[in-house]
CSV table of C-alpha atoms and ligand atoms in Angstrom, one decimal:
chain,number,residue,atom,x,y,z
D,1,MET,CA,90.4,87.8,28.7
D,2,SER,CA,87.2,86.1,27.9
D,3,LYS,CA,87.0,82.3,27.6
D,4,GLN,CA,86.7,80.8,24.1
D,5,THR,CA,83.1,80.8,23.0
D,6,TYR,CA,81.4,77.5,22.4
D,7,ASN,CA,78.3,76.2,20.7
D,8,PRO,CA,76.0,74.2,22.9
D,9,THR,CA,74.6,72.3,20.0
D,10,THR,CA,78.1,70.9,19.1
D,11,LYS,CA,79.9,71.0,22.5
D,12,TYR,CA,79.4,67.2,22.9
D,13,HIS,CA,78.4,64.2,20.7
D,14,HIS,CA,75.7,65.4,18.3
D,15,ASP,CA,75.8,62.8,15.5
D,16,LYS,CA,73.6,59.8,15.5
D,17,PHE,CA,74.4,57.2,18.2
D,18,PRO,CA,75.4,53.7,17.1
D,19,LYS,CA,72.6,51.2,17.6
D,20,GLN,CA,73.3,49.2,20.9
D,21,LYS,CA,71.5,47.3,23.5
D,22,GLN,CA,72.5,45.9,26.9
D,23,ASN,CA,70.7,44.1,29.6
D,24,PRO,CA,69.8,46.2,32.7
D,25,PRO,CA,71.5,47.7,34.7
D,26,GLY,CA,74.1,48.0,31.9
D,27,LEU,CA,77.7,48.9,31.9
D,28,GLN,CA,78.8,52.4,31.0
D,29,TYR,CA,82.3,51.4,29.9
D,30,GLU,CA,80.8,49.2,27.1
D,31,MET,CA,78.8,52.1,25.6
D,32,LYS,CA,79.6,53.7,22.3
D,33,PRO,CA,80.5,56.5,22.8
D,34,VAL,CA,81.3,56.2,26.5
D,35,PRO,CA,79.3,59.0,28.3
D,36,ASP,CA,81.2,62.0,29.6
D,37,CYS,CA,80.8,62.1,33.4
D,38,GLY,CA,83.5,64.7,34.0
D,39,GLU,CA,86.4,62.4,34.5
D,40,LYS,CA,88.5,64.9,32.6
D,41,SER,CA,86.1,67.6,31.7
D,42,TYR,CA,84.8,68.7,35.1
D,43,GLN,CA,86.9,71.2,37.0
D,44,GLY,CA,86.3,71.7,40.8
D,45,HIS,CA,86.6,74.8,42.9
D,46,GLN,CA,86.6,73.4,46.4
D,47,ARG,CA,82.9,74.3,46.9
D,48,LEU,CA,82.2,71.1,49.0
D,49,GLU,CA,85.5,71.0,51.0
D,50,GLY,CA,85.4,68.3,53.7
D,51,ARG,CA,81.8,67.2,53.0
D,52,LYS,CA,80.6,63.6,53.2
D,53,MET,CA,78.3,62.6,50.4
D,54,LEU,CA,76.3,59.5,49.5
D,55,VAL,CA,75.3,59.1,45.8
D,56,THR,CA,73.0,56.3,44.7
D,57,GLY,CA,73.5,55.2,41.1
D,58,GLY,CA,77.0,56.6,41.5
D,59,ASP,CA,78.6,54.1,39.2
D,60,SER,CA,77.4,55.4,35.9
D,61,GLY,CA,75.5,58.2,34.1
D,62,ILE,CA,74.2,61.2,36.1
D,63,GLY,CA,75.1,59.8,39.5
D,64,ARG,CA,78.6,59.1,38.4
D,65,ALA,CA,78.9,62.7,37.2
D,66,ALA,CA,77.6,64.0,40.5
D,67,ALA,CA,80.0,61.7,42.5
D,68,ILE,CA,83.1,62.8,40.4
D,69,ALA,CA,82.1,66.5,40.7
D,70,TYR,CA,81.6,66.2,44.4
D,71,ALA,CA,85.1,64.7,44.8
D,72,LYS,CA,86.6,67.4,42.6
D,73,GLU,CA,84.9,70.0,44.8
D,74,GLY,CA,86.7,68.5,47.9
D,75,ALA,CA,84.1,66.0,49.3
D,76,ASP,CA,84.5,62.4,50.3
D,77,VAL,CA,82.0,60.2,48.4
D,78,ALA,CA,80.3,56.9,49.0
D,79,ILE,CA,78.5,55.4,46.0
D,80,ASN,CA,75.8,52.8,45.8
D,81,TYR,CA,75.1,50.6,42.8
D,82,LEU,CA,74.1,47.0,41.9
D,83,PRO,CA,76.8,44.3,42.3
D,84,ALA,CA,76.7,43.7,38.5
D,85,GLU,CA,78.1,47.2,38.1
D,86,GLN,CA,81.3,46.7,40.1
D,87,LYS,CA,83.7,47.5,37.2
D,88,ASP,CA,82.0,50.9,36.6
D,89,ALA,CA,82.0,51.6,40.3
D,90,GLU,CA,85.7,50.8,40.6
D,91,ASP,CA,86.5,53.2,37.8
D,92,VAL,CA,84.6,56.0,39.7
D,93,ALA,CA,86.6,55.2,42.9
D,94,LYS,CA,89.8,55.6,40.9
D,95,VAL,CA,88.8,59.0,39.7
D,96,ILE,CA,87.7,60.1,43.3
D,97,GLU,CA,91.0,58.8,44.8
D,98,SER,CA,93.0,60.5,42.0
D,99,VAL,CA,91.9,63.9,43.3
D,100,GLY,CA,92.9,63.0,46.9
D,101,ARG,CA,89.4,62.2,48.2
D,102,LYS,CA,88.0,59.1,49.9
D,103,ALA,CA,85.8,56.7,47.9
D,104,VAL,CA,83.5,54.2,49.6
D,105,LEU,CA,81.9,51.5,47.4
D,106,ILE,CA,78.6,50.0,48.8
D,107,PRO,CA,76.9,47.7,46.3
D,108,GLY,CA,73.3,46.5,47.0
D,109,ASP,CA,69.7,46.6,46.0
D,110,LEU,CA,67.7,49.7,47.0
D,111,SER,CA,64.4,47.8,46.5
D,112,SER,CA,65.1,46.2,49.9
D,113,GLU,CA,64.4,48.3,53.0
D,114,PRO,CA,66.9,46.4,55.2
D,115,PHE,CA,69.6,47.2,52.6
D,116,CYS,CA,68.7,50.9,52.5
D,117,LYS,CA,69.3,51.0,56.3
D,118,LYS,CA,72.5,49.1,56.0
D,119,LEU,CA,73.6,51.5,53.2
D,120,ILE,CA,73.2,54.5,55.4
D,121,GLU,CA,75.0,52.9,58.4
D,122,GLU,CA,77.9,51.8,56.3
D,123,ALA,CA,78.2,55.2,54.5
D,124,HIS,CA,78.1,57.1,57.8
D,125,LYS,CA,80.7,54.8,59.4
D,126,LYS,CA,83.1,54.6,56.5
D,127,LEU,CA,82.9,58.3,55.6
D,128,GLY,CA,83.1,59.3,59.2
D,129,GLY,CA,79.9,61.4,58.9
D,130,LEU,CA,77.1,62.2,56.4
D,131,ASP,CA,76.1,65.6,55.1
D,132,ASN,CA,74.3,64.8,51.9
D,133,LEU,CA,72.1,62.3,50.2
D,134,THR,CA,72.1,62.4,46.4
D,135,LEU,CA,69.4,60.0,45.2
D,136,VAL,CA,70.0,59.3,41.6
D,137,ALA,CA,69.4,55.5,41.1
D,138,GLY,CA,66.4,54.6,39.0
D,139,LYS,CA,64.7,52.1,36.8
D,140,GLN,CA,63.2,52.9,33.4
D,141,THR,CA,61.7,50.2,31.1
D,142,ALA,CA,59.7,51.2,28.1
D,143,VAL,CA,56.4,49.3,27.4
D,144,GLU,CA,54.2,50.4,24.6
D,145,ASP,CA,50.9,49.1,25.8
D,146,ILE,CA,49.5,49.3,29.4
D,147,MET,CA,48.0,45.8,28.8
D,148,GLN,CA,51.6,44.5,28.5
D,149,LEU,CA,52.8,46.4,31.6
D,150,THR,CA,53.2,43.7,34.4
D,151,THR,CA,52.3,44.3,38.0
D,152,GLU,CA,55.8,43.0,38.8
D,153,GLN,CA,57.4,45.8,36.7
D,154,ILE,CA,55.1,48.5,38.2
D,155,ILE,CA,56.0,47.4,41.8
D,156,LYS,CA,59.8,47.2,41.0
D,157,THR,CA,59.8,50.6,39.4
D,158,PHE,CA,58.1,52.2,42.4
D,159,GLU,CA,60.2,50.3,44.9
D,160,ILE,CA,63.5,51.5,43.3
D,161,ASN,CA,62.4,55.0,42.2
D,162,VAL,CA,60.1,56.0,45.1
D,163,PHE,CA,60.0,53.7,48.1
D,164,SER,CA,63.8,53.7,48.4
D,165,LEU,CA,63.7,57.5,48.9
D,166,PHE,CA,61.6,57.0,52.0
D,167,TRP,CA,63.7,54.2,53.3
D,168,VAL,CA,67.1,55.9,52.8
D,169,THR,CA,65.8,59.2,54.2
D,170,LYS,CA,64.3,57.6,57.3
D,171,ALA,CA,67.6,55.8,57.9
D,172,ALA,CA,69.7,58.9,57.4
D,173,LEU,CA,67.7,61.6,59.3
D,174,GLY,CA,69.4,60.8,62.7
D,175,TYR,CA,72.7,61.7,61.1
D,176,LEU,CA,71.8,64.8,59.1
D,177,LYS,CA,72.4,68.2,60.7
D,178,PRO,CA,71.5,71.8,59.8
D,179,GLY,CA,73.3,72.5,56.6
D,180,SER,CA,72.8,69.0,55.3
D,181,THR,CA,71.2,68.6,51.9
D,182,ILE,CA,69.1,66.0,50.1
D,183,ILE,CA,68.9,66.0,46.3
D,184,THR,CA,66.4,63.7,44.4
D,185,THR,CA,66.3,63.0,40.7
D,186,SER,CA,63.1,63.3,38.7
D,187,SER,CA,62.8,63.8,34.9
D,188,VAL,CA,61.1,65.8,32.2
D,189,GLN,CA,58.9,62.7,32.1
D,190,ALA,CA,57.1,64.0,35.3
D,191,TYR,CA,55.9,67.0,33.2
D,192,GLN,CA,55.7,65.6,29.6
D,193,PRO,CA,55.2,61.8,30.0
D,194,SER,CA,55.7,59.6,27.1
D,195,GLY,CA,53.0,57.0,26.3
D,196,ASN,CA,55.5,54.1,26.7
D,197,LEU,CA,56.8,55.2,30.1
D,198,LEU,CA,53.6,55.1,32.3
D,199,ASP,CA,55.1,53.5,35.4
D,200,TYR,CA,58.4,55.4,35.2
D,201,ALA,CA,56.8,58.8,34.5
D,202,SER,CA,54.4,58.2,37.5
D,203,THR,CA,57.3,57.6,39.8
D,204,LYS,CA,59.1,60.7,38.5
D,205,THR,CA,56.0,62.8,39.5
D,206,ALA,CA,55.9,61.1,42.9
D,207,ILE,CA,59.5,62.1,43.4
D,208,ILE,CA,58.6,65.8,43.0
D,209,ALA,CA,55.8,65.6,45.6
D,210,PHE,CA,58.2,63.7,47.9
D,211,THR,CA,60.9,66.4,47.5
D,212,ARG,CA,58.5,69.3,48.1
D,213,GLY,CA,56.8,67.6,51.1
D,214,LEU,CA,60.0,66.6,52.7
D,215,ALA,CA,61.4,70.1,52.2
D,216,ALA,CA,58.4,71.5,54.0
D,217,GLN,CA,59.0,69.0,56.8
D,218,LEU,CA,62.7,69.5,57.2
D,219,GLY,CA,63.1,73.3,56.6
D,220,SER,CA,62.9,74.2,60.2
D,221,LYS,CA,65.7,71.6,60.9
D,222,GLY,CA,68.0,73.5,58.4
D,223,ILE,CA,68.0,70.6,56.0
D,224,ARG,CA,67.3,71.6,52.4
D,225,VAL,CA,65.7,69.2,49.9
D,226,ASN,CA,65.7,69.8,46.1
D,227,CYS,CA,65.3,67.9,42.9
D,228,VAL,CA,67.0,67.8,39.5
D,229,ALA,CA,64.8,67.0,36.5
D,230,PRO,CA,67.0,65.9,33.5
D,231,GLY,CA,65.9,65.7,29.8
D,232,PRO,CA,67.4,63.1,27.5
D,233,VAL,CA,70.9,62.3,28.7
D,234,TRP,CA,73.3,59.7,27.2
D,235,THR,CA,73.5,56.9,29.9
D,236,PRO,CA,73.2,53.1,30.3
D,237,LEU,CA,69.6,53.5,31.4
D,238,GLN,CA,68.5,54.4,27.9
D,239,ILE,CA,70.2,51.6,26.1
D,240,CYS,CA,69.0,49.0,28.6
D,241,GLY,CA,65.4,49.1,27.6
D,242,GLY,CA,64.7,52.6,28.8
D,243,GLN,CA,63.9,53.5,25.2
D,244,PRO,CA,63.0,51.1,22.3
D,245,SER,CA,66.3,50.3,20.7
D,246,GLU,CA,65.2,51.7,17.3
D,247,VAL,CA,65.1,55.2,18.6
D,248,ILE,CA,68.6,55.2,20.1
D,249,PRO,CA,70.4,56.6,17.1
D,250,GLU,CA,68.2,59.8,17.2
D,251,PHE,CA,68.2,60.0,21.0
D,252,GLY,CA,68.0,63.6,22.1
D,253,LYS,CA,67.6,65.1,18.6
D,254,GLN,CA,64.1,66.3,19.5
D,255,THR,CA,65.3,68.9,21.9
D,256,PRO,CA,65.9,72.5,21.0
D,257,LEU,CA,69.6,72.0,21.4
D,258,LYS,CA,69.4,69.1,18.9
D,259,ARG,CA,71.4,66.5,20.9
D,260,ALA,CA,71.4,64.4,24.0
D,261,GLY,CA,72.9,65.8,27.1
D,262,GLN,CA,76.1,64.3,28.6
D,263,PRO,CA,76.0,63.5,32.4
D,264,VAL,CA,78.7,66.0,33.1
D,265,GLU,CA,76.3,68.8,32.0
D,266,LEU,CA,74.2,67.9,35.1
D,267,ALA,CA,77.1,68.0,37.6
D,268,GLY,CA,77.1,71.7,38.2
D,269,VAL,CA,73.4,71.7,39.3
D,270,TYR,CA,74.0,68.9,41.8
D,271,VAL,CA,77.0,70.7,43.2
D,272,HIS,CA,75.1,73.9,43.4
D,273,LEU,CA,72.2,72.3,45.3
D,274,ALA,CA,74.6,70.5,47.7
D,275,SER,CA,76.7,73.6,48.4
D,276,GLU,CA,76.2,76.6,50.6
D,277,GLU,CA,75.7,78.7,47.4
D,278,SER,CA,72.1,77.5,47.4
D,279,SER,CA,71.4,78.2,51.1
D,280,TYR,CA,68.0,79.9,50.4
D,281,THR,CA,66.9,77.2,48.0
D,282,THR,CA,64.6,74.3,49.1
D,283,ALA,CA,61.6,72.5,47.6
D,284,GLU,CA,62.8,73.4,44.1
D,285,VAL,CA,63.0,71.4,40.9
D,286,TYR,CA,65.9,72.4,38.5
D,287,GLY,CA,65.4,71.3,34.9
D,288,VAL,CA,68.4,70.4,32.7
D,289,THR,CA,66.6,69.4,29.6
D,290,GLY,CA,68.3,70.7,26.4
D,291,GLY,CA,65.3,73.0,26.2
D,292,MET,CA,62.4,70.6,26.7
D,293,HIS,CA,61.5,72.6,29.9
D,294,ILE,CA,59.7,71.4,32.9
D,295,ASN,CA,56.5,73.5,33.1
N,1,LIG,P1,72.3,54.9,34.8
N,1,LIG,O1,71.9,53.6,34.3
N,1,LIG,O2,73.7,55.4,34.7
N,1,LIG,O3,71.9,55.1,36.4
N,1,LIG,C1,70.9,54.4,37.0
N,1,LIG,C2,71.5,53.7,38.2
N,1,LIG,O4,70.4,53.2,39.0
N,1,LIG,C3,72.3,52.4,37.8
N,1,LIG,O5,73.7,52.8,37.6
N,1,LIG,C4,72.1,51.6,39.0
N,1,LIG,O6,73.3,51.6,39.8
N,1,LIG,C5,71.0,52.2,39.8
N,1,LIG,N1,70.0,51.2,40.1
N,1,LIG,C6,69.0,50.6,39.3
N,1,LIG,N2,68.3,49.7,40.0
N,1,LIG,C7,68.9,49.7,41.3
N,1,LIG,C8,68.6,48.9,42.4
N,1,LIG,N3,67.6,48.0,42.5
N,1,LIG,N4,69.3,49.1,43.5
N,1,LIG,C9,70.4,50.0,43.5
N,1,LIG,N5,70.7,50.7,42.4
N,1,LIG,C10,69.9,50.6,41.3
N,1,LIG,O7,71.3,56.0,34.1
N,1,LIG,P2,71.0,57.5,34.4
N,1,LIG,O8,70.3,58.0,33.2
N,1,LIG,O9,72.2,58.3,34.8
N,1,LIG,O10,70.0,57.5,35.6
N,1,LIG,C11,70.1,58.2,36.7
N,1,LIG,C12,68.8,58.9,37.1
N,1,LIG,O11,68.5,59.9,36.2
N,1,LIG,C13,67.6,58.0,37.1
N,1,LIG,O12,66.8,58.3,38.3
N,1,LIG,C14,66.8,58.4,35.9
N,1,LIG,O13,65.4,58.2,36.1
N,1,LIG,C15,67.2,59.8,35.8
N,1,LIG,N6,66.9,60.4,34.5
N,1,LIG,C16,67.7,60.0,33.4
N,1,LIG,C17,67.5,60.6,32.2
N,1,LIG,C18,68.3,60.2,31.0
N,1,LIG,O14,67.9,60.6,29.9
N,1,LIG,N7,69.3,59.4,31.1
N,1,LIG,C19,66.4,61.5,32.0
N,1,LIG,C20,65.7,61.9,33.1
N,1,LIG,C21,66.0,61.3,34.4
N,2,LIG,MG1,75.1,51.9,36.2
């Protein structure tokens, strides 16, 4: 019997969003509506049985959806986030534990190289191994005019979005084995940059070069490296200055599917790229954009 058909334009929230603003990094549980990260809606099929995964930005949004899906697919999961996000992180741990998997919470700031090393050591030790890095954490702060874009912001955005990928990967390589996977997170902004996201869009293009270069370097070791490039997705990032607050009600309406994505709609792609199903896939970028497309 075929499954009930659905309409992608109405499958999730497709009305205007209520106006709202938080200070970064923001708390998902205070958002209206609360994003769907698969707490109830994602169904696993044991595609990552026994794997040990580390997800940065795993407390909320897209990283949270990946972390929850990984656990529902049978993996133990460590998540990294900022200390201010402890409540969101604890909610994720409860979901992971409710499906019988181990959750490890490691708060800390990825813009510090020593912390990136500590993160890997702790994840490896507490998980009892490490098979995957899912690098989702990111900073996005909209600034209309390059003349108002501070050097401090440019450096911070690059430290979090790009430099941390080098630091975390260097710390982890001694532990990764053939069959391990690394997944980075770029954006449609790498391909169609908005005028008010100059620093952010530049980091998202750098992430693609990092992904492809690292895949070339690690292919012979049997370690695959791929990238997910989301379009507009309903997460804390967007209501914490990622977009000017006046555009929040219409967020996502410009896409061919006429609504913002929900984080759970990205989960299947992260699972695919982490699992053996994608064993001949490396150096690729997968777009999940509501139709905005990535080239
Ligand atoms: P989010 O706010 O839920 O996630 C971002 C996370 O980054 C935060 O939860 C926080 O834990 C982490 N973070 C920020 N600064 C950090 C730091 N200094 N140290 C450690 N962690 C830090 O929002 P999201 O939209 O799910 O973002 C996840 C990724 O998706 C980002 O890389 C973002 O660029 C990318 N992305 C999002 C969208 C979108 O529309 N939401 C679109 C394209 C790409
Ligand atoms: Mg968060």
